[in-house]
PDB file of N, CA, C and O in Angstrom:
ATOM      1  N   MET D  26       0.819  -0.996   0.107  1.00  0.00           N
ATOM      2  CA  MET D  26       0.052   0.020   0.013  1.00  0.00           C
ATOM      3  C   MET D  26       0.847   1.275  -0.006  1.00  0.00           C
ATOM      4  O   MET D  26       1.912   1.221   0.712  1.00  0.00           O
ATOM      5  N   THR D  27       0.622   2.126  -0.627  1.00  0.00           N
ATOM      6  CA  THR D  27       1.246   3.445  -0.598  1.00  0.00           C
ATOM      7  C   THR D  27       0.283   4.517  -0.554  1.00  0.00           C
ATOM      8  O   THR D  27      -0.951   4.509  -0.605  1.00  0.00           O
ATOM      9  N   VAL D  28       0.769   5.708   0.243  1.00  0.00           N
ATOM     10  CA  VAL D  28      -0.093   6.942   0.262  1.00  0.00           C
ATOM     11  C   VAL D  28       0.581   8.074  -0.231  1.00  0.00           C
ATOM     12  O   VAL D  28       1.569   8.274  -0.145  1.00  0.00           O
ATOM     13  N   LYS D  29      -0.256   8.993  -1.045  1.00  0.00           N
ATOM     14  CA  LYS D  29       0.257  10.036  -1.830  1.00  0.00           C
ATOM     15  C   LYS D  29       0.275  11.170  -0.265  1.00  0.00           C
ATOM     16  O   LYS D  29      -0.335  11.583   0.051  1.00  0.00           O
ATOM     17  N   LEU D  30       1.706  11.637  -0.515  1.00  0.00           N
ATOM     18  CA  LEU D  30       1.815  12.987   0.458  1.00  0.00           C
ATOM     19  C   LEU D  30       2.420  14.188  -0.062  1.00  0.00           C
ATOM     20  O   LEU D  30       2.963  14.288  -1.378  1.00  0.00           O
ATOM     21  N   SER D  31       2.175  15.181   0.246  1.00  0.00           N
ATOM     22  CA  SER D  31       2.562  16.812  -0.276  1.00  0.00           C
ATOM     23  C   SER D  31       3.373  17.237   0.792  1.00  0.00           C
ATOM     24  O   SER D  31       3.304  17.389   2.021  1.00  0.00           O
ATOM     25  N   ILE D  32       4.795  17.450   0.487  1.00  0.00           N
ATOM     26  CA  ILE D  32       5.704  18.000   1.670  1.00  0.00           C
ATOM     27  C   ILE D  32       6.381  19.170   0.947  1.00  0.00           C
ATOM     28  O   ILE D  32       6.485  19.396  -0.142  1.00  0.00           O
ATOM     29  N   SER D  33       6.817  19.844   1.816  1.00  0.00           N
ATOM     30  CA  SER D  33       7.615  21.313   1.429  1.00  0.00           C
ATOM     31  C   SER D  33       9.087  20.967   1.772  1.00  0.00           C
ATOM     32  O   SER D  33       9.366  20.356   3.165  1.00  0.00           O
ATOM     33  N   VAL D  34      10.043  21.004   0.803  1.00  0.00           N
ATOM     34  CA  VAL D  34      11.632  20.880   1.337  1.00  0.00           C
ATOM     35  C   VAL D  34      12.613  21.971   0.776  1.00  0.00           C
ATOM     36  O   VAL D  34      12.071  22.732  -0.015  1.00  0.00           O
ATOM     37  N   PRO D  35      13.612  22.234   1.397  1.00  0.00           N
ATOM     38  CA  PRO D  35      14.451  23.146   0.759  1.00  0.00           C
ATOM     39  C   PRO D  35      14.762  23.109  -0.648  1.00  0.00           C
ATOM     40  O   PRO D  35      14.693  21.802  -1.130  1.00  0.00           O
ATOM     41  N   ASP D  36      15.145  24.268  -1.357  1.00  0.00           N
ATOM     42  CA  ASP D  36      15.638  24.203  -2.684  1.00  0.00           C
ATOM     43  C   ASP D  36      16.731  23.045  -2.993  1.00  0.00           C
ATOM     44  O   ASP D  36      16.243  22.368  -3.936  1.00  0.00           O
ATOM     45  N   ASP D  37      17.760  23.008  -2.378  1.00  0.00           N
ATOM     46  CA  ASP D  37      18.535  21.890  -2.639  1.00  0.00           C
ATOM     47  C   ASP D  37      17.949  20.424  -2.559  1.00  0.00           C
ATOM     48  O   ASP D  37      18.314  19.810  -3.523  1.00  0.00           O
ATOM     49  N   VAL D  38      17.451  20.238  -1.685  1.00  0.00           N
ATOM     50  CA  VAL D  38      16.639  18.975  -1.624  1.00  0.00           C
ATOM     51  C   VAL D  38      15.500  18.727  -2.727  1.00  0.00           C
ATOM     52  O   VAL D  38      15.613  17.822  -3.643  1.00  0.00           O
ATOM     53  N   ALA D  39      14.990  19.799  -3.159  1.00  0.00           N
ATOM     54  CA  ALA D  39      13.882  19.852  -4.247  1.00  0.00           C
ATOM     55  C   ALA D  39      14.953  19.476  -5.560  1.00  0.00           C
ATOM     56  O   ALA D  39      14.284  18.991  -6.562  1.00  0.00           O
ATOM     57  N   ALA D  40      15.776  20.132  -5.724  1.00  0.00           N
ATOM     58  CA  ALA D  40      16.556  20.112  -7.142  1.00  0.00           C
ATOM     59  C   ALA D  40      16.982  18.836  -7.120  1.00  0.00           C
ATOM     60  O   ALA D  40      17.126  18.027  -8.389  1.00  0.00           O
ATOM     61  N   TYR D  41      17.419  18.085  -6.069  1.00  0.00           N
ATOM     62  CA  TYR D  41      17.997  16.580  -6.026  1.00  0.00           C
ATOM     63  C   TYR D  41      17.045  15.836  -6.263  1.00  0.00           C
ATOM     64  O   TYR D  41      17.187  14.950  -7.256  1.00  0.00           O
ATOM     65  N   LEU D  42      15.752  15.856  -5.523  1.00  0.00           N
ATOM     66  CA  LEU D  42      14.635  14.903  -6.048  1.00  0.00           C
ATOM     67  C   LEU D  42      14.093  14.987  -7.499  1.00  0.00           C
ATOM     68  O   LEU D  42      13.954  14.005  -7.936  1.00  0.00           O
ATOM     69  N   GLN D  43      14.299  16.336  -7.813  1.00  0.00           N
ATOM     70  CA  GLN D  43      13.699  16.558  -9.123  1.00  0.00           C
ATOM     71  C   GLN D  43      14.622  15.987 -10.486  1.00  0.00           C
ATOM     72  O   GLN D  43      14.477  15.648 -11.466  1.00  0.00           O
ATOM     73  N   SER D  44      16.064  16.061 -10.039  1.00  0.00           N
ATOM     74  CA  SER D  44      16.950  15.348 -10.734  1.00  0.00           C
ATOM     75  C   SER D  44      17.107  13.887 -10.815  1.00  0.00           C
ATOM     76  O   SER D  44      17.677  12.855 -11.524  1.00  0.00           O
ATOM     77  N   SER D  45      16.758  13.231  -9.801  1.00  0.00           N
ATOM     78  CA  SER D  45      16.740  11.761  -9.640  1.00  0.00           C
ATOM     79  C   SER D  45      15.371  11.291 -10.375  1.00  0.00           C
ATOM     80  O   SER D  45      14.686  11.703 -10.588  1.00  0.00           O
ATOM     81  N   GLY D  46      15.540  10.078 -10.610  1.00  0.00           N
ATOM     82  CA  GLY D  46      14.625   9.646 -11.555  1.00  0.00           C
ATOM     83  C   GLY D  46      13.383   9.438 -10.768  1.00  0.00           C
ATOM     84  O   GLY D  46      12.184   9.424 -11.261  1.00  0.00           O
ATOM     85  N   ASN D  47      13.454   8.773  -9.624  1.00  0.00           N
ATOM     86  CA  ASN D  47      12.160   8.557  -8.798  1.00  0.00           C
ATOM     87  C   ASN D  47      12.403   8.952  -7.545  1.00  0.00           C
ATOM     88  O   ASN D  47      12.890   8.700  -6.363  1.00  0.00           O
ATOM     89  N   ALA D  48      11.561  10.325  -7.383  1.00  0.00           N
ATOM     90  CA  ALA D  48      11.716  11.327  -5.999  1.00  0.00           C
ATOM     91  C   ALA D  48      11.199  10.129  -5.021  1.00  0.00           C
ATOM     92  O   ALA D  48      11.633  10.111  -3.908  1.00  0.00           O
ATOM     93  N   SER D  49       9.987   9.521  -5.459  1.00  0.00           N
ATOM     94  CA  SER D  49       9.303   8.574  -4.315  1.00  0.00           C
ATOM     95  C   SER D  49      10.435   7.679  -3.536  1.00  0.00           C
ATOM     96  O   SER D  49      10.751   7.553  -2.291  1.00  0.00           O
ATOM     97  N   ALA D  50      11.094   6.829  -4.486  1.00  0.00           N
ATOM     98  CA  ALA D  50      12.332   6.051  -3.946  1.00  0.00           C
ATOM     99  C   ALA D  50      13.192   6.549  -3.247  1.00  0.00           C
ATOM    100  O   ALA D  50      13.790   5.919  -2.160  1.00  0.00           O
ATOM    101  N   ALA D  51      13.606   7.850  -3.599  1.00  0.00           N
ATOM    102  CA  ALA D  51      14.994   8.519  -2.856  1.00  0.00           C
ATOM    103  C   ALA D  51      14.433   9.020  -1.738  1.00  0.00           C
ATOM    104  O   ALA D  51      15.158   8.706  -0.753  1.00  0.00           O
ATOM    105  N   VAL D  52      13.029   9.302  -1.315  1.00  0.00           N
ATOM    106  CA  VAL D  52      12.741   9.779  -0.142  1.00  0.00           C
ATOM    107  C   VAL D  52      12.549   8.684   0.794  1.00  0.00           C
ATOM    108  O   VAL D  52      12.850   8.520   1.935  1.00  0.00           O
ATOM    109  N   THR D  53      11.949   7.475   0.106  1.00  0.00           N
ATOM    110  CA  THR D  53      11.692   6.339   1.022  1.00  0.00           C
ATOM    111  C   THR D  53      12.978   5.753   1.346  1.00  0.00           C
ATOM    112  O   THR D  53      13.135   5.484   2.612  1.00  0.00           O
ATOM    113  N   GLU D  54      13.945   5.738   0.629  1.00  0.00           N
ATOM    114  CA  GLU D  54      15.405   5.171   1.033  1.00  0.00           C
ATOM    115  C   GLU D  54      15.818   6.055   2.315  1.00  0.00           C
ATOM    116  O   GLU D  54      16.256   5.617   3.311  1.00  0.00           O
ATOM    117  N   ALA D  55      15.863   7.314   1.978  1.00  0.00           N
ATOM    118  CA  ALA D  55      16.431   8.037   3.063  1.00  0.00           C
ATOM    119  C   ALA D  55      15.743   8.133   4.387  1.00  0.00           C
ATOM    120  O   ALA D  55      16.261   8.322   5.516  1.00  0.00           O
ATOM    121  N   VAL D  56      14.284   8.044   4.399  1.00  0.00           N
ATOM    122  CA  VAL D  56      13.548   7.808   5.510  1.00  0.00           C
ATOM    123  C   VAL D  56      13.815   6.804   6.201  1.00  0.00           C
ATOM    124  O   VAL D  56      14.069   6.619   7.326  1.00  0.00           O
ATOM    125  N   ARG D  57      13.840   5.600   5.397  1.00  0.00           N
ATOM    126  CA  ARG D  57      14.137   4.128   6.287  1.00  0.00           C
ATOM    127  C   ARG D  57      15.519   4.265   7.024  1.00  0.00           C
ATOM    128  O   ARG D  57      15.569   3.642   7.722  1.00  0.00           O
ATOM    129  N   ARG D  58      16.512   4.958   6.127  1.00  0.00           N
ATOM    130  CA  ARG D  58      17.674   4.933   6.982  1.00  0.00           C
ATOM    131  C   ARG D  58      17.916   5.477   8.411  1.00  0.00           C
ATOM    132  O   ARG D  58      18.814   5.021   9.143  1.00  0.00           O
ATOM    133  N   VAL D  59      16.766   6.547   8.646  1.00  0.00           N
ATOM    134  CA  VAL D  59      16.989   7.029   9.696  1.00  0.00           C
ATOM    135  C   VAL D  59      15.867   6.132  10.644  1.00  0.00           C
ATOM    136  O   VAL D  59      15.839   7.009  11.925  1.00  0.00           O
ATOM    137  N   LEU D  60      14.970   5.355  10.217  1.00  0.00           N
ATOM    138  CA  LEU D  60      14.000   4.798  11.129  1.00  0.00           C
ATOM    139  C   LEU D  60      14.691   3.744  12.287  1.00  0.00           C
ATOM    140  O   LEU D  60      15.445   3.321  11.962  1.00  0.00           O
ATOM    141  N   PRO D  61      14.035   4.294  13.523  1.00  0.00           N
ATOM    142  CA  PRO D  61      14.994   3.483  14.565  1.00  0.00           C
ATOM    143  C   PRO D  61      14.891   1.947  14.578  1.00  0.00           C
ATOM    144  O   PRO D  61      16.239   1.417  14.597  1.00  0.00           O
ATOM    145  N   GLU D  62      13.912   1.495  14.156  1.00  0.00           N
ATOM    146  CA  GLU D  62      13.786   0.008  13.967  1.00  0.00           C
ATOM    147  C   GLU D  62      14.910  -0.521  12.958  1.00  0.00           C
ATOM    148  O   GLU D  62      15.616  -1.387  13.093  1.00  0.00           O
ATOM    149  N   THR D  63      14.827   0.255  11.899  1.00  0.00           N
ATOM    150  CA  THR D  63      15.654   0.005  10.903  1.00  0.00           C
ATOM    151  C   THR D  63      17.097  -0.024  11.086  1.00  0.00           C
ATOM    152  O   THR D  63      18.220  -0.736  10.395  1.00  0.00           O
ATOM    153  N   ARG D  64      17.429   0.961  11.605  1.00  0.00           N
ATOM    154  CA  ARG D  64      18.744   1.435  11.934  1.00  0.00           C
ATOM    155  C   ARG D  64      19.291   0.461  13.263  1.00  0.00           C
ATOM    156  O   ARG D  64      20.382   0.024  13.011  1.00  0.00           O
ATOM    157  N   ARG D  65      18.448  -0.132  14.022  1.00  0.00           N
ATOM    158  CA  ARG D  65      18.883  -0.958  14.725  1.00  0.00           C
ATOM    159  C   ARG D  65      19.224  -2.298  14.287  1.00  0.00           C
ATOM    160  O   ARG D  65      20.186  -2.928  14.629  1.00  0.00           O
ATOM    161  N   ALA D  66      18.357  -2.661  13.134  1.00  0.00           N
ATOM    162  CA  ALA D  66      18.560  -3.777  12.632  1.00  0.00           C
ATOM    163  C   ALA D  66      19.969  -3.754  11.730  1.00  0.00           C
ATOM    164  O   ALA D  66      20.325  -4.781  11.825  1.00  0.00           O
ATOM    165  N   ARG D  67      20.047  -2.620  10.880  1.00  0.00           N
ATOM    166  CA  ARG D  67      21.487  -2.501  10.489  1.00  0.00           C
ATOM    167  C   ARG D  67      22.547  -2.757  11.277  1.00  0.00           C
ATOM    168  O   ARG D  67      23.620  -3.316  11.089  1.00  0.00           O
ATOM    169  N   GLN D  68      22.442  -2.054  12.582  1.00  0.00           N
ATOM    170  CA  GLN D  68      23.397  -1.880  13.313  1.00  0.00           C
ATOM    171  C   GLN D  68      23.759  -3.464  14.133  1.00  0.00           C
ATOM    172  O   GLN D  68      24.800  -3.663  14.171  1.00  0.00           O
ATOM    173  N   ARG D  69      22.809  -4.197  14.296  1.00  0.00           N
ATOM    174  CA  ARG D  69      22.656  -5.743  14.512  1.00  0.00           C
ATOM    175  C   ARG D  69      23.639  -6.336  13.559  1.00  0.00           C
ATOM    176  O   ARG D  69      24.349  -7.373  14.060  1.00  0.00           O
ATOM    177  N   GLU D  70      23.231  -6.176  12.590  1.00  0.00           N
ATOM    178  CA  GLU D  70      23.449  -7.004  11.181  1.00  0.00           C
ATOM    179  C   GLU D  70      25.243  -6.451  11.068  1.00  0.00           C
ATOM    180  O   GLU D  70      25.821  -7.586  11.232  1.00  0.00           O
ATOM    181  N   ALA D  71      25.572  -5.457  11.350  1.00  0.00           N
ATOM    182  CA  ALA D  71      26.890  -5.098  11.149  1.00  0.00           C
ATOM    183  C   ALA D  71      27.802  -5.585  12.218  1.00  0.00           C
ATOM    184  O   ALA D  71      28.915  -5.991  12.450  1.00  0.00           O
ATOM    185  N   ALA D  72      27.063  -5.650  13.767  1.00  0.00           N
ATOM    186  CA  ALA D  72      27.862  -6.082  14.708  1.00  0.00           C
ATOM    187  C   ALA D  72      28.041  -7.710  14.682  1.00  0.00           C
ATOM    188  O   ALA D  72      28.947  -8.121  15.010  1.00  0.00           O
ATOM    189  N   GLN D  73      27.086  -8.378  14.240  1.00  0.00           N
ATOM    190  CA  GLN D  73      26.899  -9.765  13.851  1.00  0.00           C
ATOM    191  C   GLN D  73      28.293 -10.019  12.698  1.00  0.00           C
ATOM    192  O   GLN D  73      28.987 -11.135  12.867  1.00  0.00           O
ATOM    193  N   ALA D  74      28.066  -9.386  11.848  1.00  0.00           N
ATOM    194  CA  ALA D  74      29.169  -9.549  10.763  1.00  0.00           C
ATOM    195  C   ALA D  74      30.696  -9.340  11.379  1.00  0.00           C
ATOM    196  O   ALA D  74      31.455  -9.895  10.887  1.00  0.00           O
ATOM    197  N   TYR D  75      30.624  -8.062  12.114  1.00  0.00           N
ATOM    198  CA  TYR D  75      32.060  -7.840  12.686  1.00  0.00           C
ATOM    199  C   TYR D  75      32.523  -9.206  13.616  1.00  0.00           C
ATOM    200  O   TYR D  75      33.494  -9.676  13.715  1.00  0.00           O
ATOM    201  N   GLY D  76      31.528  -9.595  14.219  1.00  0.00           N
ATOM    202  CA  GLY D  76      31.785 -10.707  15.219  1.00  0.00           C
ATOM    203  C   GLY D  76      32.261 -11.773  14.437  1.00  0.00           C
ATOM    204  O   GLY D  76      33.355 -12.722  14.857  1.00  0.00           O
ATOM    205  N   GLU D  77      31.640 -12.234  13.387  1.00  0.00           N
ATOM    206  CA  GLU D  77      32.277 -13.331  12.424  1.00  0.00           C
ATOM    207  C   GLU D  77      33.572 -12.999  11.995  1.00  0.00           C
ATOM    208  O   GLU D  77      34.261 -14.050  12.123  1.00  0.00           O
ATOM    209  N   PHE D  78      33.782 -11.995  11.593  1.00  0.00           N
ATOM    210  CA  PHE D  78      35.318 -11.396  10.941  1.00  0.00           C
ATOM    211  C   PHE D  78      36.114 -11.952  12.289  1.00  0.00           C
ATOM    212  O   PHE D  78      37.331 -12.650  11.923  1.00  0.00           O
ATOM    213  N   LEU D  79      36.109 -11.151  13.308  1.00  0.00           N
ATOM    214  CA  LEU D  79      36.863 -11.531  14.626  1.00  0.00           C
ATOM    215  C   LEU D  79      37.007 -12.905  14.805  1.00  0.00           C
ATOM    216  O   LEU D  79      38.139 -13.397  15.319  1.00  0.00           O
ATOM    217  N   ARG D  80      36.038 -13.635  15.063  1.00  0.00           N
ATOM    218  CA  ARG D  80      35.983 -14.989  15.068  1.00  0.00           C
ATOM    219  C   ARG D  80      37.040 -15.943  14.448  1.00  0.00           C
ATOM    220  O   ARG D  80      37.331 -17.079  14.419  1.00  0.00           O
ATOM    221  N   LYS D  81      36.773 -15.423  12.993  1.00  0.00           N
ATOM    222  CA  LYS D  81      37.643 -16.121  11.938  1.00  0.00           C
ATOM    223  C   LYS D  81      39.139 -15.781  11.956  1.00  0.00           C
ATOM    224  O   LYS D  81      39.873 -16.345  10.992  1.00  0.00           O
ATOM    225  N   ARG D  82      39.669 -14.740  12.615  1.00  0.00           N
ATOM    226  CA  ARG D  82      41.061 -14.376  12.770  1.00  0.00           C
ATOM    227  C   ARG D  82      42.015 -15.533  13.396  1.00  0.00           C
ATOM    228  O   ARG D  82      41.626 -15.893  14.201  1.00  0.00           O
ATOM    229  N   THR D  83      43.287 -15.520  13.016  1.00  0.00           N
ATOM    230  CA  THR D  83      44.146 -16.619  13.278  1.00  0.00           C
ATOM    231  C   THR D  83      44.646 -15.819  14.512  1.00  0.00           C
ATOM    232  O   THR D  83      44.941 -14.539  14.595  1.00  0.00           O
ATOM    233  N   PRO D  84      45.433 -16.570  15.592  1.00  0.00           N
ATOM    234  CA  PRO D  84      46.068 -15.851  16.510  1.00  0.00           C
ATOM    235  C   PRO D  84      47.143 -14.903  15.817  1.00  0.00           C
ATOM    236  O   PRO D  84      47.706 -14.145  16.630  1.00  0.00           O
ATOM    237  N   GLU D  85      47.786 -15.263  14.726  1.00  0.00           N
ATOM    238  CA  GLU D  85      49.032 -14.493  14.202  1.00  0.00           C
ATOM    239  C   GLU D  85      48.288 -13.065  13.898  1.00  0.00           C
ATOM    240  O   GLU D  85      48.811 -12.120  13.697  1.00  0.00           O
ATOM    241  N   GLN D  86      47.198 -13.117  13.148  1.00  0.00           N
ATOM    242  CA  GLN D  86      46.346 -11.772  12.887  1.00  0.00           C
ATOM    243  C   GLN D  86      46.297 -10.681  13.881  1.00  0.00           C
ATOM    244  O   GLN D  86      46.391  -9.819  13.787  1.00  0.00           O
ATOM    245  N   VAL D  87      45.635 -11.519  14.936  1.00  0.00           N
ATOM    246  CA  VAL D  87      45.281 -10.833  16.131  1.00  0.00           C
ATOM    247  C   VAL D  87      46.628  -9.930  16.484  1.00  0.00           C
ATOM    248  O   VAL D  87      46.492  -9.205  16.874  1.00  0.00           O
ATOM    249  N   GLU D  88      47.875 -10.723  16.676  1.00  0.00           N
ATOM    250  CA  GLU D  88      48.804 -10.306  17.168  1.00  0.00           C
ATOM    251  C   GLU D  88      49.675  -9.291  16.169  1.00  0.00           C
ATOM    252  O   GLU D  88      49.837  -8.201  16.783  1.00  0.00           O
ATOM    253  N   THR D  89      49.402  -9.266  15.256  1.00  0.00           N
ATOM    254  CA  THR D  89      49.528  -8.457  14.148  1.00  0.00           C
ATOM    255  C   THR D  89      48.950  -7.017  14.133  1.00  0.00           C
ATOM    256  O   THR D  89      49.559  -6.054  14.444  1.00  0.00           O
ATOM    257  N   ASP D  90      47.764  -7.327  14.549  1.00  0.00           N
ATOM    258  CA  ASP D  90      46.889  -6.113  14.634  1.00  0.00           C
ATOM    259  C   ASP D  90      47.074  -5.331  15.975  1.00  0.00           C
ATOM    260  O   ASP D  90      47.136  -4.329  15.864  1.00  0.00           O
ATOM    261  N   ARG D  91      47.392  -6.028  17.088  1.00  0.00           N
ATOM    262  CA  ARG D  91      47.863  -5.611  18.114  1.00  0.00           C
ATOM    263  C   ARG D  91      48.965  -4.596  18.299  1.00  0.00           C
ATOM    264  O   ARG D  91      49.479  -3.600  18.583  1.00  0.00           O
ATOM    265  N   LEU D  92      50.177  -5.117  17.455  1.00  0.00           N
ATOM    266  CA  LEU D  92      51.215  -4.479  17.207  1.00  0.00           C
ATOM    267  C   LEU D  92      51.308  -3.451  16.509  1.00  0.00           C
ATOM    268  O   LEU D  92      51.809  -2.268  16.721  1.00  0.00           O
ATOM    269  N   PHE D  93      50.489  -3.421  15.213  1.00  0.00           N
ATOM    270  CA  PHE D  93      50.033  -2.413  14.269  1.00  0.00           C
ATOM    271  C   PHE D  93      49.133  -1.105  15.393  1.00  0.00           C
ATOM    272  O   PHE D  93      49.749  -0.001  15.246  1.00  0.00           O
ATOM    273  N   ILE D  94      48.430  -1.706  16.258  1.00  0.00           N
ATOM    274  CA  ILE D  94      47.610  -0.570  16.996  1.00  0.00           C
ATOM    275  C   ILE D  94      48.698  -0.030  17.985  1.00  0.00           C
ATOM    276  O   ILE D  94      48.794   1.352  18.241  1.00  0.00           O
ATOM    277  N   GLU D  95      49.730  -0.521  18.641  1.00  0.00           N
ATOM    278  CA  GLU D  95      50.505   0.026  19.549  1.00  0.00           C
ATOM    279  C   GLU D  95      51.458   0.935  18.811  1.00  0.00           C
ATOM    280  O   GLU D  95      51.607   1.839  19.263  1.00  0.00           O
ATOM    281  N   ALA D  96      52.045   0.523  17.449  1.00  0.00           N
ATOM    282  CA  ALA D  96      52.836   1.242  16.792  1.00  0.00           C
ATOM    283  C   ALA D  96      52.227   2.795  16.126  1.00  0.00           C
ATOM    284  O   ALA D  96      52.886   3.634  16.695  1.00  0.00           O
ATOM    285  N   SER D  97      50.846   2.641  16.132  1.00  0.00           N
ATOM    286  CA  SER D  97      50.144   3.701  15.673  1.00  0.00           C
ATOM    287  C   SER D  97      50.001   4.784  16.904  1.00  0.00           C
ATOM    288  O   SER D  97      50.068   5.987  16.821  1.00  0.00           O
ATOM    289  N   ASN D  98      49.491   4.178  18.054  1.00  0.00           N
ATOM    290  CA  ASN D  98      49.460   4.925  19.266  1.00  0.00           C
ATOM    291  C   ASN D  98      50.953   5.563  19.705  1.00  0.00           C
ATOM    292  O   ASN D  98      50.781   6.960  19.917  1.00  0.00           O
ATOM    293  N   ASP D  99      51.782   4.801  19.376  1.00  0.00           N
ATOM    294  CA  ASP D  99      53.303   5.524  19.697  1.00  0.00           C
ATOM    295  C   ASP D  99      53.461   6.616  18.646  1.00  0.00           C
ATOM    296  O   ASP D  99      53.950   7.789  19.288  1.00  0.00           O
ATOM    297  N   ILE D 100      53.180   6.552  17.511  1.00  0.00           N
ATOM    298  CA  ILE D 100      53.403   7.614  16.416  1.00  0.00           C
ATOM    299  C   ILE D 100      52.472   8.698  16.890  1.00  0.00           C
ATOM    300  O   ILE D 100      52.658  10.189  16.675  1.00  0.00           O
ATOM    301  N   ALA D 101      51.057   8.431  17.213  1.00  0.00           N
ATOM    302  CA  ALA D 101      50.104   9.347  17.636  1.00  0.00           C
ATOM    303  C   ALA D 101      50.574  10.330  18.867  1.00  0.00           C
ATOM    304  O   ALA D 101      50.435  11.672  18.766  1.00  0.00           O
ATOM    305  N   LEU D 102      51.235   9.668  19.696  1.00  0.00           N
ATOM    306  CA  LEU D 102      51.556  10.270  20.963  1.00  0.00           C
ATOM    307  C   LEU D 102      53.042  10.957  21.051  1.00  0.00           C
ATOM    308  O   LEU D 102      53.506  11.396  21.953  1.00  0.00           O
ATOM    309  N   ARG D 103      53.674  10.571  19.806  1.00  0.00           N
ATOM    310  CA  ARG D 103      55.224  10.993  19.955  1.00  0.00           C
ATOM    311  C   ARG D 103      55.222  12.563  20.236  1.00  0.00           C
ATOM    312  O   ARG D 103      56.233  12.545  21.147  1.00  0.00           O
ATOM    313  N   ASP D 104      54.734  13.426  19.727  1.00  0.00           N
ATOM    314  CA  ASP D 104      54.907  14.869  20.094  1.00  0.00           C
ATOM    315  C   ASP D 104      54.093  15.509  20.945  1.00  0.00           C
ATOM    316  O   ASP D 104      54.138  16.565  21.146  1.00  0.00           O
ATOM    317  N   SER D 105      53.102  14.592  21.811  1.00  0.00           N
ATOM    318  CA  SER D 105      52.272  14.997  22.726  1.00  0.00           C
ATOM    319  C   SER D 105      53.212  15.454  23.971  1.00  0.00           C
ATOM    320  O   SER D 105      54.304  14.882  24.467  1.00  0.00           O
ATOM    321  N   ALA D 106      52.609  16.751  24.675  1.00  0.00           N
ATOM    322  CA  ALA D 106      53.129  16.903  25.530  1.00  0.00           C
ATOM    323  C   ALA D 106      52.333  16.341  26.941  1.00  0.00           C
ATOM    324  O   ALA D 106      51.230  16.941  27.049  1.00  0.00           O
ATOM    325  N   TRP D 107      53.029  15.817  27.705  1.00  0.00           N
ATOM    326  CA  TRP D 107      51.867  15.435  28.856  1.00  0.00           C
ATOM    327  C   TRP D 107      52.186  16.005  30.219  1.00  0.00           C
ATOM    328  O   TRP D 107      53.120  16.386  30.643  1.00  0.00           O
TER     329      TRP D 107
END
């Protein structure tokens, strides 16, 4: 089911929507990106994917990343005055 709405938008947004082939699709996609449930679902999916990635890493990869992070921190803090 769809509902026809009439809205007012700023000039730059109107120009973008007019230049897009399907203004309804562009608005729908943008609104769905900020819907709380949709956002939470995307965050859950991303967290699950990241967890899967971390579980598949070898001990050597974990150690390499740890050394890289330590080296990066050393570089970042080298010129800091504490």
